[in-house]
Tab-separated table of C-alpha atoms in Angstrom:
chain	number	residue	atom	x	y	z
A	6	UNK	CA	-27.434	-16.598	-24.155
A	7	UNK	CA	-23.823	-17.515	-23.503
A	8	UNK	CA	-21.391	-14.841	-24.626
A	9	UNK	CA	-18.182	-16.344	-25.947
A	10	UNK	CA	-15.505	-14.705	-28.031
A	11	UNK	CA	-13.398	-16.581	-30.527
A	12	UNK	CA	-10.778	-13.886	-30.250
A	13	UNK	CA	-9.976	-11.560	-27.365
A	14	UNK	CA	-11.030	-7.949	-27.709
A	15	UNK	CA	-8.298	-5.800	-29.135
A	16	UNK	CA	-9.695	-2.578	-27.730
A	17	UNK	CA	-10.169	-2.751	-23.989
A	18	UNK	CA	-10.598	0.292	-21.806
A	19	UNK	CA	-9.129	-0.102	-18.342
A	20	UNK	CA	-11.718	0.409	-15.630
A	21	UNK	CA	-11.176	2.882	-12.833
A	22	UNK	CA	-10.735	1.563	-9.298
A	23	UNK	CA	-14.309	2.508	-8.429
A	24	UNK	CA	-15.628	0.675	-11.499
A	25	UNK	CA	-13.592	-2.403	-10.596
A	26	UNK	CA	-15.154	-2.301	-7.141
A	27	UNK	CA	-18.647	-2.056	-8.653
A	28	UNK	CA	-17.867	-5.006	-10.918
A	29	UNK	CA	-16.777	-7.196	-7.984
A	30	UNK	CA	-19.826	-6.200	-5.930
A	31	UNK	CA	-22.175	-7.086	-8.788
A	32	UNK	CA	-20.387	-10.374	-9.417
A	33	UNK	CA	-20.558	-11.248	-5.719
A	34	UNK	CA	-24.288	-10.447	-5.666
A	35	UNK	CA	-24.960	-12.796	-8.598
A	36	UNK	CA	-22.812	-15.598	-7.159
A	37	UNK	CA	-24.591	-15.238	-3.812
A	38	UNK	CA	-27.920	-15.723	-5.612
A	39	UNK	CA	-26.787	-19.029	-7.098
A	40	UNK	CA	-25.429	-18.014	-10.501
A	41	UNK	CA	-22.467	-20.047	-11.800
A	42	UNK	CA	-19.414	-17.903	-12.581
A	43	UNK	CA	-19.763	-17.898	-16.379
A	44	UNK	CA	-23.501	-17.157	-16.242
A	45	UNK	CA	-22.873	-14.362	-13.743
A	46	UNK	CA	-20.311	-12.826	-16.088
A	47	UNK	CA	-22.746	-13.166	-18.993
A	48	UNK	CA	-25.360	-11.268	-16.967
A	49	UNK	CA	-22.880	-8.527	-16.090
A	50	UNK	CA	-22.042	-8.221	-19.800
A	51	UNK	CA	-25.526	-6.764	-20.364
A	52	UNK	CA	-24.373	-3.635	-18.522
A	53	UNK	CA	-22.617	-1.293	-20.919
A	54	UNK	CA	-19.568	-0.277	-18.788
A	55	UNK	CA	-18.741	-3.939	-18.104
A	56	UNK	CA	-19.662	-5.503	-21.456
A	57	UNK	CA	-16.201	-5.788	-23.017
A	58	UNK	CA	-14.596	-6.597	-19.668
A	59	UNK	CA	-16.956	-9.507	-18.943
A	60	UNK	CA	-16.447	-10.923	-22.448
A	61	UNK	CA	-12.684	-10.741	-22.071
A	62	UNK	CA	-12.775	-12.501	-18.672
A	63	UNK	CA	-15.042	-15.229	-20.095
A	64	UNK	CA	-12.649	-15.690	-23.012
A	65	UNK	CA	-9.672	-16.072	-20.651
A	66	UNK	CA	-11.532	-18.505	-18.372
A	67	UNK	CA	-12.604	-20.688	-21.311
A	68	UNK	CA	-9.016	-20.760	-22.512
A	69	UNK	CA	-7.710	-22.213	-19.256
A	70	UNK	CA	-6.849	-19.150	-17.169
A	71	UNK	CA	-7.740	-19.061	-13.506
A	72	UNK	CA	-10.059	-16.316	-12.271
A	73	UNK	CA	-7.279	-14.150	-10.820
A	74	UNK	CA	-5.233	-14.574	-14.024
A	75	UNK	CA	-8.255	-13.489	-16.092
A	76	UNK	CA	-8.619	-10.378	-13.934
A	77	UNK	CA	-4.909	-9.664	-14.202
A	78	UNK	CA	-5.061	-9.859	-18.006
A	79	UNK	CA	-8.031	-7.494	-17.844
A	80	UNK	CA	-5.867	-4.868	-16.079
A	81	UNK	CA	-7.439	-5.186	-12.611
A	82	UNK	CA	-5.686	-3.604	-9.651
A	83	UNK	CA	-2.807	-5.738	-8.250
A	84	UNK	CA	-4.418	-5.699	-4.790
A	85	UNK	CA	-7.406	-7.566	-6.241
A	86	UNK	CA	-5.477	-10.111	-8.292
A	87	UNK	CA	-2.985	-10.783	-5.498
A	88	UNK	CA	-5.749	-11.416	-2.974
A	89	UNK	CA	-7.640	-13.706	-5.347
A	90	UNK	CA	-4.558	-15.646	-6.426
A	91	UNK	CA	-5.622	-18.501	-4.132
A	92	UNK	CA	-9.360	-18.273	-4.785
A	93	UNK	CA	-9.332	-21.102	-7.324
A	94	UNK	CA	-7.711	-23.427	-4.776
A	95	UNK	CA	-11.056	-24.068	-3.085
A	96	UNK	CA	-14.735	-24.022	-3.924
A	97	UNK	CA	-15.577	-20.862	-2.008
A	98	UNK	CA	-14.991	-18.398	-4.836
A	99	UNK	CA	-17.939	-16.242	-3.766
A	100	UNK	CA	-16.569	-15.888	-0.223
A	101	UNK	CA	-13.152	-14.911	-1.538
A	102	UNK	CA	-14.639	-12.321	-3.900
A	103	UNK	CA	-16.716	-10.889	-1.045
A	104	UNK	CA	-13.700	-10.539	1.246
A	105	UNK	CA	-11.676	-9.167	-1.661
A	106	UNK	CA	-14.070	-6.379	-2.584
A	107	UNK	CA	-14.502	-5.406	1.083
A	108	UNK	CA	-10.740	-5.160	1.484
A	109	UNK	CA	-10.417	-3.202	-1.769
A	110	UNK	CA	-13.294	-0.906	-0.747
A	111	UNK	CA	-11.522	-0.110	2.517
A	112	UNK	CA	-8.290	0.474	0.621
A	113	UNK	CA	-10.002	2.969	-1.701
A	114	UNK	CA	-11.724	4.690	1.233
A	115	UNK	CA	-8.505	5.260	3.150
A	116	UNK	CA	-6.627	6.145	-0.012
A	117	UNK	CA	-9.236	8.849	-0.647
A	118	UNK	CA	-8.935	10.129	2.923
A	119	UNK	CA	-5.148	10.166	2.607
A	120	UNK	CA	-5.341	12.223	-0.615
A	121	UNK	CA	-7.729	14.661	1.041
A	122	UNK	CA	-5.430	14.960	4.043
A	123	UNK	CA	-2.342	15.818	1.991
A	124	UNK	CA	-4.139	18.004	-0.572
A	125	UNK	CA	-3.948	21.228	1.427
A	126	UNK	CA	-0.399	20.682	2.772
A	127	UNK	CA	0.853	20.062	-0.770
A	128	UNK	CA	-0.978	23.151	-1.998
A	129	UNK	CA	0.551	25.224	0.784
A	130	UNK	CA	3.992	23.769	0.077
A	131	UNK	CA	3.601	24.511	-3.636
A	132	UNK	CA	2.785	28.148	-2.820
A	133	UNK	CA	5.334	28.455	-0.013
A	134	UNK	CA	8.432	27.328	-1.969
A	135	UNK	CA	8.115	29.990	-4.730
A	136	UNK	CA	7.553	32.599	-1.997
A	137	UNK	CA	10.795	31.485	-0.334
A	138	UNK	CA	12.644	31.843	-3.626
A	139	UNK	CA	11.246	35.361	-4.152
A	140	UNK	CA	12.166	36.319	-0.594
A	141	UNK	CA	15.699	35.081	-1.082
A	142	UNK	CA	16.235	36.681	-4.499
A	143	UNK	CA	14.398	40.003	-4.103
A	144	UNK	CA	13.037	40.890	-0.668
A	145	UNK	CA	15.820	39.964	1.751
A	146	UNK	CA	18.670	41.557	-0.275
A	147	UNK	CA	16.641	44.805	-0.358
A	148	UNK	CA	16.198	44.677	3.417
A	149	UNK	CA	19.929	44.056	3.863
A	150	UNK	CA	20.671	47.301	1.990
A	151	UNK	CA	17.941	49.119	3.947
A	152	UNK	CA	19.196	48.015	7.374
A	153	UNK	CA	22.947	48.214	6.764
A	154	UNK	CA	23.326	51.038	9.245
A	155	UNK	CA	21.598	49.206	12.080
A	156	UNK	CA	23.998	47.033	14.146
A	157	UNK	CA	23.216	43.316	13.922
A	158	UNK	CA	20.340	43.694	11.454
A	159	UNK	CA	22.303	42.642	8.364
A	160	UNK	CA	23.620	39.624	10.226
A	161	UNK	CA	20.083	38.430	11.010
A	162	UNK	CA	19.035	38.803	7.381
A	163	UNK	CA	22.137	36.996	6.145
A	164	UNK	CA	21.318	34.119	8.513
A	165	UNK	CA	17.759	34.082	7.118
A	166	UNK	CA	19.056	33.893	3.534
A	167	UNK	CA	21.395	31.049	4.513
A	168	UNK	CA	18.527	29.186	6.187
A	169	UNK	CA	16.300	29.605	3.127
A	170	UNK	CA	19.159	28.365	0.904
A	171	UNK	CA	19.561	25.349	3.157
A	172	UNK	CA	15.808	24.664	3.175
A	173	UNK	CA	15.482	24.865	-0.621
A	174	UNK	CA	18.542	22.687	-1.107
A	175	UNK	CA	17.203	20.146	1.386
A	176	UNK	CA	13.835	19.971	-0.435
A	177	UNK	CA	15.485	19.514	-3.828
A	178	UNK	CA	17.949	16.883	-2.594
A	179	UNK	CA	15.200	14.983	-0.737
A	180	UNK	CA	12.930	14.945	-3.804
A	181	UNK	CA	15.715	13.807	-6.161
A	182	UNK	CA	16.962	11.181	-3.687
A	183	UNK	CA	13.492	9.694	-3.178
A	184	UNK	CA	12.887	9.514	-6.937
A	185	UNK	CA	16.279	7.898	-7.622
A	186	UNK	CA	15.892	5.383	-4.801
A	187	UNK	CA	12.355	4.447	-5.887
A	188	UNK	CA	13.345	3.930	-9.530
A	189	UNK	CA	16.570	2.105	-8.638
A	190	UNK	CA	14.802	-0.199	-6.184
A	191	UNK	CA	12.190	-1.181	-8.775
A	192	UNK	CA	14.970	-2.227	-11.150
A	193	UNK	CA	17.301	-3.799	-8.584
A	194	UNK	CA	14.641	-5.666	-6.611
A	195	UNK	CA	14.406	-8.512	-9.120
A	196	UNK	CA	18.156	-9.127	-9.061
A	197	UNK	CA	18.475	-9.038	-5.247
A	198	UNK	CA	17.901	-12.337	-3.451
A	199	UNK	CA	14.988	-12.584	-1.043
A	200	UNK	CA	17.408	-13.162	1.859
A	201	UNK	CA	19.169	-9.862	1.187
A	202	UNK	CA	15.811	-8.117	0.850
A	203	UNK	CA	14.771	-9.454	4.268
A	204	UNK	CA	17.997	-8.192	5.849
A	205	UNK	CA	17.357	-4.776	4.319
A	206	UNK	CA	13.707	-4.673	5.447
A	207	UNK	CA	14.651	-5.478	9.047
A	208	UNK	CA	16.738	-2.285	9.166
A	209	UNK	CA	13.836	0.004	8.267
A	210	UNK	CA	11.774	0.365	11.489
A	211	UNK	CA	8.497	1.829	10.161
A	212	UNK	CA	8.415	-0.283	7.012
A	213	UNK	CA	9.371	-3.376	9.031
A	214	UNK	CA	6.267	-2.991	11.211
A	215	UNK	CA	4.049	-2.456	8.166
A	216	UNK	CA	5.541	-5.447	6.330
A	217	UNK	CA	5.107	-7.683	9.386
A	218	UNK	CA	1.411	-6.843	9.639
A	219	UNK	CA	0.868	-7.261	5.883
A	220	UNK	CA	2.757	-10.575	5.657
A	221	UNK	CA	0.975	-11.984	8.710
A	222	UNK	CA	-2.393	-10.985	7.240
A	223	UNK	CA	-1.645	-12.583	3.855
A	224	UNK	CA	-0.220	-15.747	5.417
A	225	UNK	CA	-3.231	-16.204	7.714
A	226	UNK	CA	-5.657	-15.490	4.862
A	227	UNK	CA	-3.975	-17.837	2.406
A	228	UNK	CA	-3.545	-20.656	4.923
A	229	UNK	CA	-7.169	-20.422	6.105
A	230	UNK	CA	-8.309	-20.431	2.462
A	231	UNK	CA	-6.242	-23.464	1.439
A	232	UNK	CA	-7.075	-25.455	4.565
A	233	UNK	CA	-10.672	-25.707	3.333
A	234	UNK	CA	-9.527	-27.966	0.497
A	235	UNK	CA	-8.585	-30.726	2.956
A	236	UNK	CA	-4.879	-30.562	2.120
A	237	UNK	CA	-2.278	-31.410	4.722
A	238	UNK	CA	-0.084	-28.679	6.176
A	239	UNK	CA	2.840	-29.799	4.011
A	240	UNK	CA	0.728	-29.696	0.844
A	241	UNK	CA	-0.561	-26.227	1.734
A	242	UNK	CA	2.960	-24.941	2.272
A	243	UNK	CA	4.040	-26.455	-1.033
A	244	UNK	CA	1.282	-24.564	-2.848
A	245	UNK	CA	2.267	-21.351	-1.085
A	246	UNK	CA	5.896	-22.032	-1.924
A	247	UNK	CA	5.295	-22.037	-5.690
A	248	UNK	CA	3.150	-18.890	-5.882
A	249	UNK	CA	4.995	-15.852	-7.271
A	250	UNK	CA	2.874	-12.904	-6.185
A	251	UNK	CA	4.167	-12.817	-2.586
A	252	UNK	CA	7.902	-13.710	-2.645
A	253	UNK	CA	8.353	-13.329	1.116
A	254	UNK	CA	5.566	-15.807	1.908
A	255	UNK	CA	6.878	-18.182	-0.773
A	256	UNK	CA	10.334	-17.999	0.820
A	257	UNK	CA	8.969	-18.712	4.294
A	258	UNK	CA	6.869	-21.611	2.950
A	259	UNK	CA	9.954	-23.106	1.298
A	260	UNK	CA	11.951	-22.910	4.536
A	261	UNK	CA	9.093	-24.445	6.521
A	262	UNK	CA	8.627	-27.276	4.001
A	263	UNK	CA	12.315	-28.152	4.239
A	264	UNK	CA	12.365	-28.069	8.027
A	265	UNK	CA	9.135	-30.059	8.363
A	266	UNK	CA	10.845	-32.888	6.495
A	267	UNK	CA	13.486	-32.818	9.209
A	268	UNK	CA	10.815	-33.473	11.832
A	269	UNK	CA	10.402	-29.990	13.294
A	270	UNK	CA	6.992	-28.719	14.433
A	271	UNK	CA	5.136	-26.015	12.503
A	272	UNK	CA	4.424	-23.717	15.516
A	273	UNK	CA	8.144	-23.667	16.311
A	274	UNK	CA	9.008	-22.803	12.718
A	275	UNK	CA	6.480	-19.971	12.538
A	276	UNK	CA	7.935	-18.265	15.614
A	277	UNK	CA	11.401	-17.898	14.075
A	278	UNK	CA	10.462	-15.611	11.178
A	279	UNK	CA	10.916	-11.850	11.540
A	280	UNK	CA	7.919	-10.836	9.455
A	281	UNK	CA	5.300	-13.144	10.957
A	282	UNK	CA	3.571	-12.070	14.157
A	283	UNK	CA	4.013	-14.320	17.182
A	284	UNK	CA	0.232	-14.904	17.628
A	285	UNK	CA	0.254	-17.001	14.427
A	286	UNK	CA	2.502	-19.610	16.006
A	287	UNK	CA	0.302	-19.529	19.137
A	288	UNK	CA	-2.786	-20.247	17.006
A	289	UNK	CA	-1.120	-23.274	15.397
A	290	UNK	CA	0.106	-24.486	18.758
A	291	UNK	CA	-3.370	-24.202	20.298
A	292	UNK	CA	-5.484	-25.673	17.492
A	293	UNK	CA	-5.205	-29.213	16.227
A	294	UNK	CA	-8.707	-29.267	14.766
A	295	UNK	CA	-8.814	-28.087	11.135
A	296	UNK	CA	-12.171	-26.286	11.411
A	297	UNK	CA	-11.125	-24.434	14.566
A	298	UNK	CA	-7.757	-23.522	13.037
A	299	UNK	CA	-9.464	-22.140	9.921
A	300	UNK	CA	-11.859	-20.047	12.017
A	301	UNK	CA	-9.104	-18.714	14.304
A	302	UNK	CA	-6.891	-17.758	11.375
A	303	UNK	CA	-9.819	-15.994	9.712
A	304	UNK	CA	-10.644	-14.058	12.914
A	305	UNK	CA	-6.960	-13.193	13.361
A	306	UNK	CA	-6.754	-11.914	9.756
A	307	UNK	CA	-9.813	-9.712	10.321
A	308	UNK	CA	-8.183	-8.328	13.468
A	309	UNK	CA	-5.041	-7.473	11.496
A	310	UNK	CA	-7.127	-5.706	8.871
A	311	UNK	CA	-8.752	-3.586	11.590
A	312	UNK	CA	-5.300	-2.829	12.996
A	313	UNK	CA	-4.073	-1.673	9.577
A	314	UNK	CA	-7.148	0.541	9.253
A	315	UNK	CA	-6.525	2.079	12.693
A	316	UNK	CA	-2.866	2.775	11.891
A	317	UNK	CA	-3.819	4.347	8.576
A	318	UNK	CA	-6.339	6.633	10.290
A	319	UNK	CA	-3.687	7.707	12.814
A	320	UNK	CA	-1.270	8.489	10.006
A	321	UNK	CA	-3.889	10.514	8.162
A	322	UNK	CA	-4.824	12.522	11.274
A	323	UNK	CA	-1.155	13.399	11.906
A	324	UNK	CA	-0.274	14.507	8.371
A	325	UNK	CA	-2.111	17.835	8.186
A	326	UNK	CA	-1.091	19.152	11.647
A	327	UNK	CA	2.562	18.267	11.007
A	328	UNK	CA	2.628	20.119	7.679
A	329	UNK	CA	0.798	23.118	9.114
A	330	UNK	CA	3.141	23.327	12.119
A	331	UNK	CA	6.267	23.127	9.932
A	332	UNK	CA	5.044	25.716	7.437
A	333	UNK	CA	3.745	27.922	10.281
A	334	UNK	CA	7.149	27.869	11.989
A	335	UNK	CA	8.896	28.999	8.805
A	336	UNK	CA	6.343	31.767	8.203
A	337	UNK	CA	6.830	32.961	11.794
A	338	UNK	CA	10.613	32.872	11.379
A	339	UNK	CA	10.474	34.943	8.186
A	340	UNK	CA	8.107	37.433	9.828
A	341	UNK	CA	10.414	37.847	12.816
A	342	UNK	CA	13.435	38.122	10.496
A	343	UNK	CA	11.854	40.995	8.594
A	344	UNK	CA	10.339	42.765	11.597
A	345	UNK	CA	13.220	42.458	14.081
A	346	UNK	CA	15.462	45.023	12.328
A	347	UNK	CA	12.466	47.380	12.212
A	348	UNK	CA	12.072	47.067	15.985
A	349	UNK	CA	15.764	47.821	16.356
A	350	UNK	CA	15.359	50.856	14.142
A	351	UNK	CA	12.405	52.113	16.240
A	352	UNK	CA	14.537	51.864	19.394
A	353	UNK	CA	17.128	54.201	17.883
A	354	UNK	CA	14.545	56.908	17.194
């Protein structure tokens, strides 16, 4: 029986990321077995955790929303809605949902690994900072009084106190600065033109590399998706130009649309953008056949996804050792600071 609401549900509980993943997997399974979208959602509505969600999505779809808009109104993760923003542009909704949930599953997996990797360093840092404060306020001043008669001992302890002061101040300033910059950027980003944002991004080495990989992946994915509709390159770029979820890609599409009207070739245009990898222009230069171009862009996008996964794993494997080495060095320094005057005192006996 078709489930249709005359009014949207007022009470809607937001699903966790894992539940959203389960929902997409179940929807993909039903679509793969030949269910139309509405019937698949009706079937999912029989399951208690997804009942209200499925009804809300059906309501939005029957009131003219696209599938990604219905998910967005149902409080799905931005990574899902952004990826599916072009899914209604062709008939392969099932394929887009399948790729989407696989990408989201990988994102959750590496996010979980990242949280596990930083859990112990954060715990150690949380314990270590109060210990530093206690050392500075109570322990080191007592040792200064104890070792006042030993030449050079007080100087070492004073240096240790100064270093701890500097370390605590650095941690506080770094934390406050990061918070202020993050909040300010979220507010200022909308008022800053995309050209100024690009100039700023090019000056941040690590983020520039990440943004290049991400933009290239999204561009290749979106272009290979839209090319299945039979649209010309100009029409595809025009659709990409008017989407709002990826401003950088929309900006590049606008520039390319303008320059194509002037008679320039697309491979040449693609090679001039800072945040698009050079292999993309090589793919367009090599392939004139639409089917081959679609396949090559899809393979290239999969390669970029694997590259992002590899880089994330490297980052995760480096986090714990770096934290442990830094904290270990400070513990060793404090130990030497406290024990060195004692060694000096033993020599005088």
